[in-house]
Short mmCIF file of C-alpha atoms in Angstrom, two decimals:
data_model
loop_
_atom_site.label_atom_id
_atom_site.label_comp_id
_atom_site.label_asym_id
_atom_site.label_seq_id
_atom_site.Cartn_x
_atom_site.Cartn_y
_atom_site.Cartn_z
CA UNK A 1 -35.67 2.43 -92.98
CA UNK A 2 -33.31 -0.61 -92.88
CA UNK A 3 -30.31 2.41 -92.99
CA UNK A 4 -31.40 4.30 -90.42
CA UNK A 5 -31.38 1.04 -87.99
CA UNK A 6 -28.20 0.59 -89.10
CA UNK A 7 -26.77 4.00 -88.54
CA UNK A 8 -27.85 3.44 -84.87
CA UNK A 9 -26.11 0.75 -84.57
CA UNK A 10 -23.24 2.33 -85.47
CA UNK A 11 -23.50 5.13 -83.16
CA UNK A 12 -23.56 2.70 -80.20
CA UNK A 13 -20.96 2.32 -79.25
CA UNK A 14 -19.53 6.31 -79.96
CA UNK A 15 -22.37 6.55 -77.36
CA UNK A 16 -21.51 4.57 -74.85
CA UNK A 17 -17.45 6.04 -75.32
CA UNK A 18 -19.07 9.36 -74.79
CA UNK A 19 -20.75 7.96 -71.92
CA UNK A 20 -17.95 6.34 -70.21
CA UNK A 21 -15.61 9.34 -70.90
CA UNK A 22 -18.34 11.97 -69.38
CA UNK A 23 -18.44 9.44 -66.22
CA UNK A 24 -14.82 9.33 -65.83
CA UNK A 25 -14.31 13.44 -65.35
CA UNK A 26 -16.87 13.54 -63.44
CA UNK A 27 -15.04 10.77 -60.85
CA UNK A 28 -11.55 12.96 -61.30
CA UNK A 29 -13.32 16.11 -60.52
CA UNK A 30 -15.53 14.96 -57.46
CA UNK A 31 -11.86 13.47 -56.70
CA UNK A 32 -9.97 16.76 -57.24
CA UNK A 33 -12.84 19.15 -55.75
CA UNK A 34 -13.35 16.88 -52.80
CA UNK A 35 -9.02 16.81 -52.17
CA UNK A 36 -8.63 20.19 -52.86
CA UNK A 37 -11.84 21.90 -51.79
CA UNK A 38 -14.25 20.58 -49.85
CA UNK A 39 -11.27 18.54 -47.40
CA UNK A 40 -10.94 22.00 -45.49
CA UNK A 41 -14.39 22.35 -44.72
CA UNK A 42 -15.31 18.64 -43.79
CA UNK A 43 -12.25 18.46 -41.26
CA UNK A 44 -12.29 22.23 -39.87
CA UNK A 45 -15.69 22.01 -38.96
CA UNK A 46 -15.31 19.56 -36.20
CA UNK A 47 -13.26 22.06 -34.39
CA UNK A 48 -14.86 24.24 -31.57
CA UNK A 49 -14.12 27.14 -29.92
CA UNK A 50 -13.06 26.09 -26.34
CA UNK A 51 -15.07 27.37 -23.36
CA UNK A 52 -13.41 29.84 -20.80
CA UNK A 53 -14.31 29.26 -17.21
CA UNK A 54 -17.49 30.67 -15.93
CA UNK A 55 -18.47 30.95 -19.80
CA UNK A 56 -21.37 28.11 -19.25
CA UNK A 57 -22.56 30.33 -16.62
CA UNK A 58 -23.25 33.80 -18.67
CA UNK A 59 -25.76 34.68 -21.19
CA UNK A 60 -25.00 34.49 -24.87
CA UNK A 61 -24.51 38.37 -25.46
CA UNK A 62 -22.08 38.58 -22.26
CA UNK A 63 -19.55 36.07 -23.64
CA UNK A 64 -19.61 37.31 -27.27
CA UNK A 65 -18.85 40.42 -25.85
CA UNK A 66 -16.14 39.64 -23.22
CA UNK A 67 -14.39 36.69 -24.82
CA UNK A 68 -12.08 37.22 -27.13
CA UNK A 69 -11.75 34.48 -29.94
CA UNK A 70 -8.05 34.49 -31.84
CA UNK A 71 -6.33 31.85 -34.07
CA UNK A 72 -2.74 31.28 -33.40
CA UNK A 73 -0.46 29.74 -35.92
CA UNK A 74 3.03 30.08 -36.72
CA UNK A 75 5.94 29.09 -39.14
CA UNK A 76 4.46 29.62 -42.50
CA UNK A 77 7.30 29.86 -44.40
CA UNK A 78 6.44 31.01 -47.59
CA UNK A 79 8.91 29.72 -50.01
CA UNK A 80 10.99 32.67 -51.54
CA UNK A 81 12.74 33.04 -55.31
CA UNK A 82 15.80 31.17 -54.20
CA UNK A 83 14.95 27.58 -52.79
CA UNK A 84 11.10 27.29 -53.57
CA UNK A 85 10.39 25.39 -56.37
CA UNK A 86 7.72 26.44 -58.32
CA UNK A 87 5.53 23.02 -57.68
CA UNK A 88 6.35 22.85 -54.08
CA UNK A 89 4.95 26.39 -54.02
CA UNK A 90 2.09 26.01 -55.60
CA UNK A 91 0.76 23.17 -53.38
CA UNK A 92 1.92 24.65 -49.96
CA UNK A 93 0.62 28.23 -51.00
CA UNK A 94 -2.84 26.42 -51.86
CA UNK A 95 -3.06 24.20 -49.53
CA UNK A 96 -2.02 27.09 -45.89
CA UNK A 97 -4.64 29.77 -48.70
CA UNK A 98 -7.33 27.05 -48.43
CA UNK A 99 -7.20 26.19 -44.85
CA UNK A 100 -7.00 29.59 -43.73
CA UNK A 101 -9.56 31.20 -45.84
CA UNK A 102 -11.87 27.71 -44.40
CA UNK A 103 -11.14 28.47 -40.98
CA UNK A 104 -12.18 32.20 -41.31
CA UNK A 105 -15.22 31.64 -43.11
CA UNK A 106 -16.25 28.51 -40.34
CA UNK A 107 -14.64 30.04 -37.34
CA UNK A 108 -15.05 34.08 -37.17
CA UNK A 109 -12.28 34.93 -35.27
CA UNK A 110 -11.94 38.01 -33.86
CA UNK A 111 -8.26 38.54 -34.30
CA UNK A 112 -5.36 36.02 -36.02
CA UNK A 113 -1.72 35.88 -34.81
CA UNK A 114 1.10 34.77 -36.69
CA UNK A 115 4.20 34.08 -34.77
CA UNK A 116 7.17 34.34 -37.22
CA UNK A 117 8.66 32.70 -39.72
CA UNK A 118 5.85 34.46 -42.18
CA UNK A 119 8.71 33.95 -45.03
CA UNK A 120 11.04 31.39 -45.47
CA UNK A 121 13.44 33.85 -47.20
CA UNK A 122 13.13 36.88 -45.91
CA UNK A 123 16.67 37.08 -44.30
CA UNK A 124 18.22 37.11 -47.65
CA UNK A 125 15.22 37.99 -50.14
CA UNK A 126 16.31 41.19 -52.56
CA UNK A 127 13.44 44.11 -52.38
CA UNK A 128 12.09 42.93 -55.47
CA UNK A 129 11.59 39.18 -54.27
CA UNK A 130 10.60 40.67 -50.95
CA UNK A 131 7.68 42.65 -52.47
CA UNK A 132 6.89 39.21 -54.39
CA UNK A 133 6.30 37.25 -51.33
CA UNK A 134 4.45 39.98 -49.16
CA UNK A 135 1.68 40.25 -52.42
CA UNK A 136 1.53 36.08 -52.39
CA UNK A 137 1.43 36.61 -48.61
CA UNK A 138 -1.44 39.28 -48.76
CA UNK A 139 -3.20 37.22 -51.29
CA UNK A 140 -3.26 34.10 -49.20
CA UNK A 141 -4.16 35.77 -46.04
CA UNK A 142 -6.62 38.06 -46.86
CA UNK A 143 -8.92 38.89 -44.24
CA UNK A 144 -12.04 41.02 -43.71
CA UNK A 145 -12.31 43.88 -41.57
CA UNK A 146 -13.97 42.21 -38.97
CA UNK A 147 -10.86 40.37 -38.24
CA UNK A 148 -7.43 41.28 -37.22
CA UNK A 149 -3.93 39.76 -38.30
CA UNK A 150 -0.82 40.58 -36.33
CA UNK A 151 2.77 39.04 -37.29
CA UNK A 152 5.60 38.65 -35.40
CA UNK A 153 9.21 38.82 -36.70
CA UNK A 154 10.79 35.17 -36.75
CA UNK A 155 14.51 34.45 -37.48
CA UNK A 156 13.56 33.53 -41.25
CA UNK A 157 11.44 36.83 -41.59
CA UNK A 158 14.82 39.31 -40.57
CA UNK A 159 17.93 36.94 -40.39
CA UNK A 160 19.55 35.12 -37.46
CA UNK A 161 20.97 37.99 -34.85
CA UNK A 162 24.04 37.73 -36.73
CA UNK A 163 22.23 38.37 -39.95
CA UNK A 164 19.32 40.97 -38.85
CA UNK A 165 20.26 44.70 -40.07
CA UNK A 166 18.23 47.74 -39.08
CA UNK A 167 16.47 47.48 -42.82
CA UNK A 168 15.20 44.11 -42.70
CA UNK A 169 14.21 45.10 -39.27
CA UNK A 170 11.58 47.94 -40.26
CA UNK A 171 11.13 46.30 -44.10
CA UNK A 172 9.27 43.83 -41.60
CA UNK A 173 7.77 46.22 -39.57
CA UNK A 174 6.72 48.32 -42.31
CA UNK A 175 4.27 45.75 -43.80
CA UNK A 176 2.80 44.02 -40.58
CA UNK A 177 3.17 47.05 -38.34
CA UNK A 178 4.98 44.80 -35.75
CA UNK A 179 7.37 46.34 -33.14
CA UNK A 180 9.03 44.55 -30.38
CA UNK A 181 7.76 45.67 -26.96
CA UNK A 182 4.57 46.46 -28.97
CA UNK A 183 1.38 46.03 -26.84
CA UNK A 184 -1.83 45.23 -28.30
CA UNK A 185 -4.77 45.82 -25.72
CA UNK A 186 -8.63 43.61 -27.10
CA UNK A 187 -11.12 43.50 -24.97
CA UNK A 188 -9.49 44.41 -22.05
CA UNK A 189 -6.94 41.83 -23.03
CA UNK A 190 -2.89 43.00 -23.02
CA UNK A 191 -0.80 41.72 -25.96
CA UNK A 192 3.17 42.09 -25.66
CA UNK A 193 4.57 41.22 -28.86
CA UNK A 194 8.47 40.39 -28.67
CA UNK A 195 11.23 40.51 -30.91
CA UNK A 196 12.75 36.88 -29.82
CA UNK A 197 15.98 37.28 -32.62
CA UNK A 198 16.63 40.84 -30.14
CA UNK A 199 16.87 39.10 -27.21
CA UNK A 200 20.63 38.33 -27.71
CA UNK A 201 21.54 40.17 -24.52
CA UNK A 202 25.28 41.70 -26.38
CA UNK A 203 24.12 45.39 -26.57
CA UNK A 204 23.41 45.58 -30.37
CA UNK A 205 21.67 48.27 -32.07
CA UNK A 206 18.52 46.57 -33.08
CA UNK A 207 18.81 44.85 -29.30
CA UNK A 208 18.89 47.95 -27.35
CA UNK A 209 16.19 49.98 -28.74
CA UNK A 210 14.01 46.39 -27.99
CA UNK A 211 14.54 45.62 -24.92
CA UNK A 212 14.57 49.81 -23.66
CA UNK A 213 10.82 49.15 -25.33
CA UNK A 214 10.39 46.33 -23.36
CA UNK A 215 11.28 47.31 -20.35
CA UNK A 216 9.33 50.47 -20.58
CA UNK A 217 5.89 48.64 -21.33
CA UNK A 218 7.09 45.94 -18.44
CA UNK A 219 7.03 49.44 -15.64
CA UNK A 220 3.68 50.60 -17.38
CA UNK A 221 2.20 47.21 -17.02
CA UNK A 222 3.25 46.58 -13.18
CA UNK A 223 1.80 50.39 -12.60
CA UNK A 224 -1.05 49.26 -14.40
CA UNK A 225 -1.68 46.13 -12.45
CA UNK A 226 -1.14 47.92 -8.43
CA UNK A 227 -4.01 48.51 -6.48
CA UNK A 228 -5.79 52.17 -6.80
CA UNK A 229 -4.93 53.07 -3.38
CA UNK A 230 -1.50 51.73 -3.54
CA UNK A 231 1.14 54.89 -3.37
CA UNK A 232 4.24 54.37 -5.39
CA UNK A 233 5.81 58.19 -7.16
CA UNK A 234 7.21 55.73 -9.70
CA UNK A 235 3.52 55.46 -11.57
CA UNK A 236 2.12 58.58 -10.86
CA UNK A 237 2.16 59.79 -14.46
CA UNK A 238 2.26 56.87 -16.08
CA UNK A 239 -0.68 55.97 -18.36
CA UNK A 240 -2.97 53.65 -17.23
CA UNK A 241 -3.41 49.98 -18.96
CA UNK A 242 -6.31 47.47 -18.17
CA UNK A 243 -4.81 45.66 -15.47
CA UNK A 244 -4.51 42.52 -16.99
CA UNK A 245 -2.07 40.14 -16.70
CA UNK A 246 0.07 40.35 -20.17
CA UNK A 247 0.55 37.16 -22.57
CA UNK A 248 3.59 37.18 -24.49
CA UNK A 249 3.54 36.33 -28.23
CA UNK A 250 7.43 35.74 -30.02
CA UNK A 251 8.68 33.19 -32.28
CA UNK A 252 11.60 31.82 -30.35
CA UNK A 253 10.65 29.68 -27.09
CA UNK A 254 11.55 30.80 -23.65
CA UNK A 255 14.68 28.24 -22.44
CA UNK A 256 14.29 24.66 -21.68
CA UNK A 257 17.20 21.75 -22.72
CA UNK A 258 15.13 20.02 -25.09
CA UNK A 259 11.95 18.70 -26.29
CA UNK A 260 12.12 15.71 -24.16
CA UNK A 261 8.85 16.22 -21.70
CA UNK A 262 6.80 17.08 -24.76
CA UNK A 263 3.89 15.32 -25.24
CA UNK A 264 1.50 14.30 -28.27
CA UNK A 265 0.88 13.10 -31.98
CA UNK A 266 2.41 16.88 -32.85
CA UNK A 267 5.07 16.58 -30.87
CA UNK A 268 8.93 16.43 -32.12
CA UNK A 269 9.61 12.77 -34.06
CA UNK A 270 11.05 10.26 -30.87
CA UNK A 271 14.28 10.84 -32.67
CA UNK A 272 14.73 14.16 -32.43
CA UNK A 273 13.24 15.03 -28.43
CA UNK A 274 16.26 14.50 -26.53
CA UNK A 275 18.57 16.68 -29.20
CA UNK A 276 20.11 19.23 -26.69
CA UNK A 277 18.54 22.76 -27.67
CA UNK A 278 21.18 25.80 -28.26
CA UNK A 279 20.34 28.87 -26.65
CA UNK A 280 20.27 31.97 -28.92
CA UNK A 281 19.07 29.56 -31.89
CA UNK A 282 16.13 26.68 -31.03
CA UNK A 283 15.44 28.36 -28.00
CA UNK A 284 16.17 31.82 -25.85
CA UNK A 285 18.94 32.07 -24.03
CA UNK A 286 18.31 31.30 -19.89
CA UNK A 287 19.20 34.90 -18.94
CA UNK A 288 16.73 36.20 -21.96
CA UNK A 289 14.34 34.13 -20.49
CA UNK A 290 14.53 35.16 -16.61
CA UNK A 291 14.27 38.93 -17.87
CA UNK A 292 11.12 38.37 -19.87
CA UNK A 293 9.37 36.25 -17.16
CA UNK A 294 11.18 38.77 -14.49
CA UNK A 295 9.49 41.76 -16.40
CA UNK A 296 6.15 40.45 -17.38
CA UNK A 297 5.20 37.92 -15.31
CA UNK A 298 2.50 36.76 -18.07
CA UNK A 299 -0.30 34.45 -17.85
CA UNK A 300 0.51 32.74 -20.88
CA UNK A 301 3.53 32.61 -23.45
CA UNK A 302 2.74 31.70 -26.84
CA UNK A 303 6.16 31.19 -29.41
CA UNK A 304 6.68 28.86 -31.99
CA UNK A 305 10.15 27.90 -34.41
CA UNK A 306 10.34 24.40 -33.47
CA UNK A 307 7.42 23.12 -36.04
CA UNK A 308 6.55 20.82 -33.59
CA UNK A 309 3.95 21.30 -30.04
CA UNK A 310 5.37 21.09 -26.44
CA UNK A 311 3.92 22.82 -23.50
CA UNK A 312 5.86 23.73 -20.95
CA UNK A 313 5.53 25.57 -16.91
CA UNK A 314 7.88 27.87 -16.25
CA UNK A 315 8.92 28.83 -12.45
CA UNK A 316 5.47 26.27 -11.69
CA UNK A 317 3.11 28.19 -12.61
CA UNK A 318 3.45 30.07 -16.41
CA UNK A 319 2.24 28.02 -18.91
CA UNK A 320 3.88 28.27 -22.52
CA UNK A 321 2.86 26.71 -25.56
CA UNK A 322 4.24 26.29 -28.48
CA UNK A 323 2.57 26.40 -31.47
CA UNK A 324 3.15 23.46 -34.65
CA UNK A 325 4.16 25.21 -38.04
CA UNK A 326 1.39 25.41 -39.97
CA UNK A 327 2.83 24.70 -43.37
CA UNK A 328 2.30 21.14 -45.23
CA UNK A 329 6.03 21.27 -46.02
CA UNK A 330 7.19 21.26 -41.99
CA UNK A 331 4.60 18.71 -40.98
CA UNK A 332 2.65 16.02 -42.36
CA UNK A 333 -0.23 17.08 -39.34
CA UNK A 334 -0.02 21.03 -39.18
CA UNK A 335 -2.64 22.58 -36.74
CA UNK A 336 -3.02 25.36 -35.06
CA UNK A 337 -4.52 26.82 -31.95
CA UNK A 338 -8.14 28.26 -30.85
CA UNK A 339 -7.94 30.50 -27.87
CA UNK A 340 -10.80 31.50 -26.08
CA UNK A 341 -9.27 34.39 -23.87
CA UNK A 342 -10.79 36.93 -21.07
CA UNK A 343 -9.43 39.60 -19.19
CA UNK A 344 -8.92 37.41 -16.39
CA UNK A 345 -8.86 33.40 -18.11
CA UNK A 346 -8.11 32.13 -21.09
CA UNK A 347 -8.60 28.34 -22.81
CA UNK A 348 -7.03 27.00 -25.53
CA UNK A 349 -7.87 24.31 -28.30
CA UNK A 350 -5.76 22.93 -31.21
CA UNK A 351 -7.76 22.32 -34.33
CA UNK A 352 -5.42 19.88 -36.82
CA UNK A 353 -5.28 20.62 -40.82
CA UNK A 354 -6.45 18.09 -43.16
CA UNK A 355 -3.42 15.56 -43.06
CA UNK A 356 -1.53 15.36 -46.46
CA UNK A 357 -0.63 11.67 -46.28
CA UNK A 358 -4.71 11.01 -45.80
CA UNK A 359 -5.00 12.90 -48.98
CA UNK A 360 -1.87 11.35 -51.43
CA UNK A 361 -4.65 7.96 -49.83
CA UNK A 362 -7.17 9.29 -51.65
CA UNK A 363 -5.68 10.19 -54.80
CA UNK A 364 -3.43 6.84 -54.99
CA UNK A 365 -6.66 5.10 -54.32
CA UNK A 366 -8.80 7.09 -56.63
CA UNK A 367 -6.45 6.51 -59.66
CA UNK A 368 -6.34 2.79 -58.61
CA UNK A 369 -9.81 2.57 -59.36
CA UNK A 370 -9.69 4.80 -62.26
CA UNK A 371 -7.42 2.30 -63.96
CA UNK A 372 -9.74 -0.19 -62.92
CA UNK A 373 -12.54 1.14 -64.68
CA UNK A 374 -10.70 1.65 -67.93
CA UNK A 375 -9.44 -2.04 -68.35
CA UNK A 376 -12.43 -3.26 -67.65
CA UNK A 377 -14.40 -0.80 -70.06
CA UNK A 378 -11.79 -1.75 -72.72
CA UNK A 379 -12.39 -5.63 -72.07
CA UNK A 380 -8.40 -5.68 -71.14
CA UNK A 381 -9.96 -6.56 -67.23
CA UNK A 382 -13.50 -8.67 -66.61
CA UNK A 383 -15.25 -6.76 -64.13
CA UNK A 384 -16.02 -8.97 -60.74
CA UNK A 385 -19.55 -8.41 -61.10
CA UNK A 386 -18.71 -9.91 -64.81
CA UNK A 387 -16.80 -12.65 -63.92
CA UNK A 388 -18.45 -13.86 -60.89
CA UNK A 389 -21.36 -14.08 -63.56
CA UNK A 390 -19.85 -16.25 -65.65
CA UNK A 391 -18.79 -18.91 -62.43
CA UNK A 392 -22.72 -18.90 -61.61
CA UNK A 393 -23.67 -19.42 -65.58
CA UNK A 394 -20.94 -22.57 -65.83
CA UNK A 395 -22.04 -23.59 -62.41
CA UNK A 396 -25.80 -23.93 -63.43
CA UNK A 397 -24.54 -25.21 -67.20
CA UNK A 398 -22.94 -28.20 -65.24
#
């Protein structure tokens, strides 16, 4: 009897190490599940999908059938063989898989566009670290068939225009089935997708055969758009689009000297707004611009490159935005943008990421308080509740 008491006693404390060690992995992986997990889902589901107008005013089964919902994001910029380090890719890969995969699985978009910049080295990747990144690329944004991803080429996805070939060209195209002076036609709702690095205006191969495309779709468009009674032998055999006024989707931004009128907590850092852009390389040159607007005349431009938000009017009235990158590695605040969008109207929204300095907060203060807890279970650290214990006990002793 008197050794089995004092086996107990012995076992205490083993117990209560158990104990404290079964407590502590359960705080780290709350901790890690919470950081890397559950984040996505706590700050995506505040966003909402904007209303278009009129939308208030229609029943439920009219608006889920005539708006159409689409993420926009852009700049990506998966890291490649060459300058991605293996720990930098693991977090940014995880961190874009997780916030995508949340904002599909909250959201229920009805079609995603990426605009450029998918890779960070495709301009230079060999087949074989090509192939690598389009699987990590596939794996990250995998998608159901209920919802549709389009990708447009970006400088980083085919080369600068002095470094894009024919065969980085339709490598691209081969994968995302993107060509320039593409149009994609939802819900009544006309798409031109535009290969910004073609727009170079000095008669190159790969610039030629895009903008013959583009000015093609640009006649079908403007046939498209004239009045059923209006006589014009130019359109009389040519096909028929809804007659909705195009938006343009391309990774380069249409002209303007600099990011100086743009506005908000995504915008460019203070330092870096009145940097003079280049034309041909931040932004498209002022002739490339004039033709597309001249061509088009869209509703809406969408682009991104810059990493950072600006919205712009062009000629008064043509609004472009463009769109943050949405990689952790670009931005401390990545976002991207909701776009409720009708034949007729459209309304955007931006819905931000999970910031990554909020979450380095909670790990710094998480381990903080885990070293707490171990110097004070180890007696190396009184506990407050401990110590302001002991003040009250000498307090009453006096």
């Amino acid at each position: 009897m008197l050794s089995s008491s004092s086996t107990a006693v012995k076992n205490l404390p083993l117990k209560r190490r158990l104990c404290f060690l079964l407590k502590l992995v359960c705080f780290v992986s709350s901790v890690l599940i919470f950081c890397e997990f559950l984040i996505y889902y706590v700050v995506i589901f505040q966003c909402r999908w904007p209303n278009v107008k009129g939308g208030a005013h229609m029943a439920e089964k009219e608006t889920s059938a005539s708006v159409l919902k689409a993420i926009i994001l852009a700049d990506t910029h998966l890291l490649g063989e060459i300058k991605g380090h293996w720990l930098d890719k693991l977090r940014r890969e995880w961190q874009m898989e997780r916030s995508f995969q949340t904002a599909l699985w909250l959201l229920q978009p009805d079609i995603v566009f990426i605009l450029g910049d998918v890779f960070d080295e495709g301009k230079w990747s060999s087949p074989q670290a090509w192939a690598d990144d389009v699987r990590r690329f596939q794996k990250m944004f995998r998608h159901s068939a209920f919802t549709e991803l389009v990708a447009i080429a970006g400088n980083h996805d085919i080369g600068f225009h002095y470094e894009m070939t024919t065969y980085k060209v339709n490598r691209f195209e081969k994968v995302f089935n993107f060509t320039s002076g593409k149009l994609i036609t939802r819900k009544g709702i006309n798409f031109v997708l535009v290969n910004s690095v073609a727009m170079e205006g000095d008669g190159c191969a790969v610039c030629r055969t895009s903008e013959a495309k583009l000015v093609a779709l640009s006649h079908k468009l403007n046939c498209s758009q004239q009045k059923p009674n209006h006589s014009n032998k130019r359109c009389s055999d040519v096909e028929k689009l809804p007659a909705s006024e195009p938006i343009l989707l391309q990774h380069y931004p249409l002209y303007r000297k600099s990011d100086a009128e743009c506005t908000g907590e995504d915008s460019a850092p203070p330092e870096e707004k009145n940097i003079p852009f280049k034309e041909n390389y931040d932004v498209l040159s002022q002739e490339a611009s004039q033709k597309l607007l001249w061509w088009f005349q869209p509703r809406l431009i969408l682009s991104g490159h810059t990493h950072s938000a600006c919205e712009v009017l062009h000629a008064g009235k043509i609004p472009e935005v463009s769109v943050p990158s949405f990689s952790w590695r670009n931005r401390n605040n990545p976002s991207f943008i909701m776009g409720s969008i009708t034949p007729t109207d459209f309304s955007l929204q931006k819905c931000f990421l999970p910031f990554e300095s909020r979450v380095f907060t909670i790990y710094c203060a998480a381990g903080a308080l885990l070293v707490i807890l171990v110097l004070a279970h180890v007696q190396l650290l009184t506990p407050p509740f401990y110590f302001a214990q002991r003040l009250i006990s000498k307090h009453k002793a006096v």
